[in-house]
Short mmCIF file of C-alpha atoms (C1' of nucleotides) in Angstrom, two decimals:
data_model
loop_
_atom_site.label_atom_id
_atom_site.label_comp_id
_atom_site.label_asym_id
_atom_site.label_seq_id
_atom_site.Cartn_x
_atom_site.Cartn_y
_atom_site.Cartn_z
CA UNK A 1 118.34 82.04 195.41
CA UNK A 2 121.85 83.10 195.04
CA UNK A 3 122.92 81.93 191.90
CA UNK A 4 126.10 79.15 191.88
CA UNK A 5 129.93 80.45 191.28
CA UNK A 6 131.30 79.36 188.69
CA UNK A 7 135.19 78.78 188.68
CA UNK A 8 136.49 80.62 186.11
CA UNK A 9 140.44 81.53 184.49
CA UNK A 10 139.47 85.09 185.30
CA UNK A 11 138.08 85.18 189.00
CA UNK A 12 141.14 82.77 189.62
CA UNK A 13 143.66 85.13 188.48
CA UNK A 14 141.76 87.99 190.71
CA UNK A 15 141.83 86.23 193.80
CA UNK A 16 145.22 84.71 192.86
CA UNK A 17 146.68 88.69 192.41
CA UNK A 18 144.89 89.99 195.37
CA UNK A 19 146.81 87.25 197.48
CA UNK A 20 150.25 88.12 196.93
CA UNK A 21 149.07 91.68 197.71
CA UNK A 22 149.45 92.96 200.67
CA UNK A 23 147.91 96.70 200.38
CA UNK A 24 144.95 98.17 199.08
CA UNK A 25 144.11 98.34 195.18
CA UNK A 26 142.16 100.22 192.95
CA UNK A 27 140.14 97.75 190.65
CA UNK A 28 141.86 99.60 187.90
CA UNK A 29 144.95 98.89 189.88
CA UNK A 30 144.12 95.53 189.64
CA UNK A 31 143.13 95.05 185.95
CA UNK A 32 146.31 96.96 184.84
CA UNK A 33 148.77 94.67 187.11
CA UNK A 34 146.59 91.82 185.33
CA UNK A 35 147.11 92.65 182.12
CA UNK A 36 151.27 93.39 182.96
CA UNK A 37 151.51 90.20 184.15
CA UNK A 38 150.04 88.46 181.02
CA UNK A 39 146.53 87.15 182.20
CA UNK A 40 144.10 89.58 180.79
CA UNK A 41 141.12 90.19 182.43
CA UNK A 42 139.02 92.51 180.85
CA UNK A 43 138.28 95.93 182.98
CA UNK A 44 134.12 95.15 183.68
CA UNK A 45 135.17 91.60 184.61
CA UNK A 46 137.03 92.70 187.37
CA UNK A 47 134.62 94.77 188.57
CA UNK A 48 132.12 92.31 188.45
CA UNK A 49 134.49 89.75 190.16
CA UNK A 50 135.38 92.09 193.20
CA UNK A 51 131.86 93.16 193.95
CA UNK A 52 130.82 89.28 193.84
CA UNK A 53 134.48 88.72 196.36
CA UNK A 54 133.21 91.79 198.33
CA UNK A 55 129.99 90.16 198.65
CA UNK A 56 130.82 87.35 199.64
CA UNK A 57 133.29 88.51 202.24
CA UNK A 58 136.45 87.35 200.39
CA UNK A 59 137.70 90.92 200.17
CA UNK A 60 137.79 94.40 202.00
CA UNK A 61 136.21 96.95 200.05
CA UNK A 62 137.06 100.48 201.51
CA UNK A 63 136.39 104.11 199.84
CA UNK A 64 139.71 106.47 199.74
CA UNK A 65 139.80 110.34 200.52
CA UNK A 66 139.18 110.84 196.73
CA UNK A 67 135.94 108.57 196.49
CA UNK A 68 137.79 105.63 194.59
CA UNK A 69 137.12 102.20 195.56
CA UNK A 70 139.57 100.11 197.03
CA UNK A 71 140.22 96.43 197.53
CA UNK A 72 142.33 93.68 199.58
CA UNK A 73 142.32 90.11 200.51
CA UNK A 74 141.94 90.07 204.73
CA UNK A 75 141.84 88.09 206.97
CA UNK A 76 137.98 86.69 208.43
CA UNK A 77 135.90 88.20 210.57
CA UNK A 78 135.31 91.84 212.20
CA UNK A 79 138.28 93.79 211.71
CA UNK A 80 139.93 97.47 211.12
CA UNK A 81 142.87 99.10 208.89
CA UNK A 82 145.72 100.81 209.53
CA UNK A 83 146.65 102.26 205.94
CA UNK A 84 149.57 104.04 205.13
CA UNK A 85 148.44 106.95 202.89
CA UNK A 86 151.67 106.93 200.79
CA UNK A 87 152.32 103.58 199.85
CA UNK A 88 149.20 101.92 200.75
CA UNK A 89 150.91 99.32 203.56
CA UNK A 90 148.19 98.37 205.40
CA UNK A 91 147.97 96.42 209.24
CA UNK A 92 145.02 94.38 210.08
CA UNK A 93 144.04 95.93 213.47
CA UNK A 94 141.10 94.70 215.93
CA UNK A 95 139.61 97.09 217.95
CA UNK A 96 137.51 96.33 220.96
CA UNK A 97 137.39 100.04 222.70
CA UNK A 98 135.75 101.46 219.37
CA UNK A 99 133.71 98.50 219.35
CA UNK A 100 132.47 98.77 222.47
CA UNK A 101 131.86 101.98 222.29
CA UNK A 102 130.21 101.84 218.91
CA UNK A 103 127.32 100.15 220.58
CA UNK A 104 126.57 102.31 223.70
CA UNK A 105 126.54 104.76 221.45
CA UNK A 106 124.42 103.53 219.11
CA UNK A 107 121.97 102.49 222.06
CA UNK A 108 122.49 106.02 224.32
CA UNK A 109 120.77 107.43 220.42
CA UNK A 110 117.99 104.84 220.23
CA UNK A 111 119.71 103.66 217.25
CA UNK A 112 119.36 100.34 215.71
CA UNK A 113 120.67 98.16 212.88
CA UNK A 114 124.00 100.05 213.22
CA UNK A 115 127.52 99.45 211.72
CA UNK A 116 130.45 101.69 211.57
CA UNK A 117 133.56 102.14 209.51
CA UNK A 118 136.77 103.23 211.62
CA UNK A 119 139.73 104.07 209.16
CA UNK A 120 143.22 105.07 210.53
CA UNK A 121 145.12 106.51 207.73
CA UNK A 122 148.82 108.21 208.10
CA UNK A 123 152.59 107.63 207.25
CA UNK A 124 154.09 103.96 207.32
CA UNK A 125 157.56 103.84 209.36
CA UNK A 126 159.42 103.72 205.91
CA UNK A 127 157.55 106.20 204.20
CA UNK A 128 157.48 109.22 207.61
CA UNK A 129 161.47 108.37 207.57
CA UNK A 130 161.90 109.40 203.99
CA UNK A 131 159.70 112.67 204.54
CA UNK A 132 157.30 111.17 202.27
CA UNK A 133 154.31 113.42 201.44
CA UNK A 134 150.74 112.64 200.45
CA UNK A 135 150.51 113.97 196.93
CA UNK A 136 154.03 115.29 196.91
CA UNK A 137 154.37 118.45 195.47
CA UNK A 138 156.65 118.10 191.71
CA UNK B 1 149.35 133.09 201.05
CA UNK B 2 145.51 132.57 201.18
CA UNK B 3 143.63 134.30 198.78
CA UNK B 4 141.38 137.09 200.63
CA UNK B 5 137.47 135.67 200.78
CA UNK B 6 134.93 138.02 199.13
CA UNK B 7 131.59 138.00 201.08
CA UNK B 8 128.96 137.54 198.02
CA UNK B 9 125.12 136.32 197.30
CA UNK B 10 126.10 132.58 196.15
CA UNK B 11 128.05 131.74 199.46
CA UNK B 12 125.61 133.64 201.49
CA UNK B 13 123.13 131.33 200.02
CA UNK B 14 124.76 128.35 200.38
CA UNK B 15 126.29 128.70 203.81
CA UNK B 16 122.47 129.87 204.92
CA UNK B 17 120.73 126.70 203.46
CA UNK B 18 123.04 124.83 205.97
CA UNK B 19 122.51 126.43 208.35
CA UNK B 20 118.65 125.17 208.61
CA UNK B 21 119.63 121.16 207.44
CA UNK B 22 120.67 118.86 209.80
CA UNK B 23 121.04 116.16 207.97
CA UNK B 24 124.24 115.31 205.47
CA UNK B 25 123.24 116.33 201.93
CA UNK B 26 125.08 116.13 198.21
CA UNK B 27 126.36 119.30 196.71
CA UNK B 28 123.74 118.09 193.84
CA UNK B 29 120.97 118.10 196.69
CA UNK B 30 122.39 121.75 197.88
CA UNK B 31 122.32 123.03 194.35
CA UNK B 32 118.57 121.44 193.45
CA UNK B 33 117.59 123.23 196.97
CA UNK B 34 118.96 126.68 196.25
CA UNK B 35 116.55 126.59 192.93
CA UNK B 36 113.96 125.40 194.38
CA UNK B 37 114.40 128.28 197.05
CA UNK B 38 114.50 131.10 194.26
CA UNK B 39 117.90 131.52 194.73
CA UNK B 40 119.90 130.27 192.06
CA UNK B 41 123.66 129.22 192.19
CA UNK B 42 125.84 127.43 189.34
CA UNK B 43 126.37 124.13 190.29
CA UNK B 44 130.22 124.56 189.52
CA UNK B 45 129.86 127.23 192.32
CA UNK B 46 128.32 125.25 194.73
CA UNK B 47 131.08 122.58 194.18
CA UNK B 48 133.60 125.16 194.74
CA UNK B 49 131.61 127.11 197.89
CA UNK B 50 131.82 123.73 199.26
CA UNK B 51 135.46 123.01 198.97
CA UNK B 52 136.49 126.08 200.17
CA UNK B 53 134.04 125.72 203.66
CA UNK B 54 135.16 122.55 203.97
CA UNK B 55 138.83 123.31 203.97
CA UNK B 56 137.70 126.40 205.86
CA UNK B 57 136.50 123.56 208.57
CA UNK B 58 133.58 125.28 208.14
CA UNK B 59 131.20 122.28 206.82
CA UNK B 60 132.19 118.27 207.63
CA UNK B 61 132.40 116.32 204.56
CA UNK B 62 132.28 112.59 204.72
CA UNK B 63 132.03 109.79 201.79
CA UNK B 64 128.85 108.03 201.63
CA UNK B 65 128.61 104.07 200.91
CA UNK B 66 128.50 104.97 196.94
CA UNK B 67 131.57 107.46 197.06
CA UNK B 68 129.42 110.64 196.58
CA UNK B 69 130.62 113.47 198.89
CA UNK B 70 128.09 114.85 201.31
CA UNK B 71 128.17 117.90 203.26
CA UNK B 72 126.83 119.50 207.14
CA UNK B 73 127.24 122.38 209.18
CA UNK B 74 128.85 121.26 212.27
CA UNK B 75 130.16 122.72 215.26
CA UNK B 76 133.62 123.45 215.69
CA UNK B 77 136.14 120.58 216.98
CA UNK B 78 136.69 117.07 216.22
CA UNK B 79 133.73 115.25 216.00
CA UNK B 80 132.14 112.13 214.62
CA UNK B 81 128.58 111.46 213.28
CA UNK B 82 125.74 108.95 213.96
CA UNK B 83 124.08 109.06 211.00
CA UNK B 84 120.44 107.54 210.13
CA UNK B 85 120.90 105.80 206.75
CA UNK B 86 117.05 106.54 206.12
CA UNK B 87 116.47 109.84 206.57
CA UNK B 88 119.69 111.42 206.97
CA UNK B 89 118.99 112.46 210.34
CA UNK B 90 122.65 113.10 212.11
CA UNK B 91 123.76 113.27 215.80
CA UNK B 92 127.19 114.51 216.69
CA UNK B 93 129.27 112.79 218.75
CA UNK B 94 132.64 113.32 220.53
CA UNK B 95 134.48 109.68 220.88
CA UNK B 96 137.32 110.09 223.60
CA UNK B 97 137.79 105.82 223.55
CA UNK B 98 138.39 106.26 219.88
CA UNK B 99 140.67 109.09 220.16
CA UNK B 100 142.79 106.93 222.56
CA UNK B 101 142.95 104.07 220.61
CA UNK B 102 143.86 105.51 217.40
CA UNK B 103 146.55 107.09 219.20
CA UNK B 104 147.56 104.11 220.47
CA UNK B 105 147.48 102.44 217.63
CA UNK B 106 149.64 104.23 215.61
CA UNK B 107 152.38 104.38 217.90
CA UNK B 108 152.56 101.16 218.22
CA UNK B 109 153.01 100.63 214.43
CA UNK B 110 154.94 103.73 214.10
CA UNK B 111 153.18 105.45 212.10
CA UNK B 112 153.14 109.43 212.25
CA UNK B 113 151.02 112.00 210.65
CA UNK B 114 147.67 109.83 211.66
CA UNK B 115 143.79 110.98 210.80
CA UNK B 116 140.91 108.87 211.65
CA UNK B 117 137.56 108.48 210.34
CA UNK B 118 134.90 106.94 212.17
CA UNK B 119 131.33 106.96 211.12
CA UNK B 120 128.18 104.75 212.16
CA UNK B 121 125.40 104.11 210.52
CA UNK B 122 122.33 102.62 211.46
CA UNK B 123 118.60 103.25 211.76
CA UNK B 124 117.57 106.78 213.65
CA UNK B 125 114.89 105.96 216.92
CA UNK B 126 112.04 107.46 214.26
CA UNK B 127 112.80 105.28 211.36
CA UNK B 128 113.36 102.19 213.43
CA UNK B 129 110.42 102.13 214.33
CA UNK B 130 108.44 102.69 211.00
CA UNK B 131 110.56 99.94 210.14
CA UNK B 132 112.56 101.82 207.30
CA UNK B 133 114.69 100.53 204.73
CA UNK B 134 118.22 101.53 203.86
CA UNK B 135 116.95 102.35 200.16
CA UNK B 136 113.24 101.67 200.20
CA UNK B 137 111.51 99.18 197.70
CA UNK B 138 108.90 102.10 195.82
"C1'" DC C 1 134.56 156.07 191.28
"C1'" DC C 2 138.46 152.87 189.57
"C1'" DA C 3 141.28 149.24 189.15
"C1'" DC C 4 142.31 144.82 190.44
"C1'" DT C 5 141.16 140.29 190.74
"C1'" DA C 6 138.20 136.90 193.31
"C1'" DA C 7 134.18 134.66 192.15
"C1'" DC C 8 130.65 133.14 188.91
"C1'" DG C 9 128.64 129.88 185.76
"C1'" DA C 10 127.53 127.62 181.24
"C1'" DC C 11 129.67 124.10 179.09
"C1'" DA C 12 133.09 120.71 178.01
"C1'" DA C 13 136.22 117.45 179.77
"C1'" DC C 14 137.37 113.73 183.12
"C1'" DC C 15 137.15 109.39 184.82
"C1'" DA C 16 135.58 105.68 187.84
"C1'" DT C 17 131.88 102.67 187.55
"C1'" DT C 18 127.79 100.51 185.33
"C1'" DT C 19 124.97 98.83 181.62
"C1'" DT C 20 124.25 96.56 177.26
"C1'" DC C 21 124.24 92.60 174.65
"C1'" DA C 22 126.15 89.22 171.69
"C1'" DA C 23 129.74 85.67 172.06
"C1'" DT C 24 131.85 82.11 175.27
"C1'" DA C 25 132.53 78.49 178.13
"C1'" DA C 26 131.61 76.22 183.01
"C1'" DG C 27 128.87 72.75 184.96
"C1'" DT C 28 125.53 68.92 184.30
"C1'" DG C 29 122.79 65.17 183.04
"C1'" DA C 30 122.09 61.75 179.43
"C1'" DT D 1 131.65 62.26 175.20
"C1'" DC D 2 127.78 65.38 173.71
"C1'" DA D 3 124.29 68.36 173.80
"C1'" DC D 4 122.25 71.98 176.67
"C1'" DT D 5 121.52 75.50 180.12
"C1'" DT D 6 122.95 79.71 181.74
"C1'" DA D 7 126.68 82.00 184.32
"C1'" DT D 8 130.38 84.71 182.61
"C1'" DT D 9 132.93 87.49 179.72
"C1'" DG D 10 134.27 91.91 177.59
"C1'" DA D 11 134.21 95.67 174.05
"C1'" DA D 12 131.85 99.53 173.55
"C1'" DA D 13 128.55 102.91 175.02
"C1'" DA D 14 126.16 105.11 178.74
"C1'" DT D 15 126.01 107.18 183.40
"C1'" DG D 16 126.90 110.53 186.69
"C1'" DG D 17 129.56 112.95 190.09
"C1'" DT D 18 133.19 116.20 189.99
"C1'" DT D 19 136.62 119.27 187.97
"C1'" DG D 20 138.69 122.35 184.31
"C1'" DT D 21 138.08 126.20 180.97
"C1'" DC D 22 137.51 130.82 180.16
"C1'" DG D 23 134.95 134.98 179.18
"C1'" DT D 24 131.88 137.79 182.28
"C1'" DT D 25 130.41 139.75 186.71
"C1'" DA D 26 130.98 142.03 190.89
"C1'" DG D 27 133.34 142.58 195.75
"C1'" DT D 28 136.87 145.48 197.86
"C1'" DG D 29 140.55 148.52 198.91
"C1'" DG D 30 142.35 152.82 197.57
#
DNA sequence: CCACTAACGACAACCATTTTCAATAAGTGA
DNA sequence: TCACTTATTGAAAATGGTTGTCGTTAGTGG
């Protein structure tokens, strides 16, 4: 059913970027550091390519506060973020309490086929030492 | 600082519709309702009506899987929501496990200035057992 | 009742994301 | 290596939620 990948110059240079990465892009993030560093990917490519990587569990595909679309290259299996609302550092965190909780939950409602999104956003070590601010004003 | 609130017909409207839903709706689902309900209200004014009860603290406003904002009357405090992915049906939820962790979790990377978000989705009891689908086929 | 200004709302602007569709180029078997 | 199939690309146009503009309307305090 699901159709083959093909390996292409463009889903190389994708994955390749998202690698050295260590925080959490935009996809128009992405297409502009692309294009900077020389391989041009064109915008609806990498869209395409991260929703197939997202798919496929390659990447981490969270929304921010404004809606926008972010993505990453994590490590496998279940996991959480720890995202630093300034500069966009981001720890890998597990979390077994919320997990665990998650489900009795879940079952105390009589709810079934559940997942849940836990997102702990806030000020990196650097960035609360330099007073940084969200969307700094001027 | 903050501008004085004026009491008129379009908030009236809009805070009254959610007062009746329980279940997390778009402020283009508000807007169709009010019409439908004889009451008419701008759709730029529901927008803004909304922003201003949800900084207010007045409404919850969460992102749903496709970035669109949606919008409930809760009760006062921090919460989180079990949410029905079906029908929209919603069940609040206080987390104390959560709380702890994030807490925890923060210090320990040093970050300050921490918010969490923490939703779950999954099937309501109801739609479980009509054997529902996230967006159902026809 | 008046003045002041918050609030309204039709419409245009924004902008991230998706769709369209013709041109390309992986992968494959001969 | 050479056709051949079809996944992939990408420029441009469409979509659609949300926000900005700005002249008009209407709370509210005096």
């Amino acid at each position: 059913m699901s159709t083959p990948r093909r390996r292409t110059r463009q889903r190389e240079a994708v994955a390749a970027l998202l690698q050295e990465r260590t925080d959490f892009r935009t996809a128009q993030q992405i297409h502009a550091d692309l294009r900077e560093a020389g391989a041009g990917v064109g915008l609806t490519t990498v869209y395409r390519t991260l929703a197939v990587m997202a798919e496929a569990g390659e990447v981490d595909m969270l929304l921010g506060e404004d809606g926008e679309a972010r993505y990453r290259a994590c490590s496998a299996g279940h996991h959480h973020h720890l995202v630093c609302r300034s500069c966009g550092f981001t720890v890998e965190v597990t979390a077994a309490p919320v997990e665990r909780w998650a489900r009795r939950m879940a079952e105390q409602h009589g709810f079934t086929d559940v997942a849940h999104t836990v997102e702990v956003v806030g000020l990196c070590p650097a960035c609360s030492r330099r007073g940084a601010l969200p969307t700094g004003p001027a």
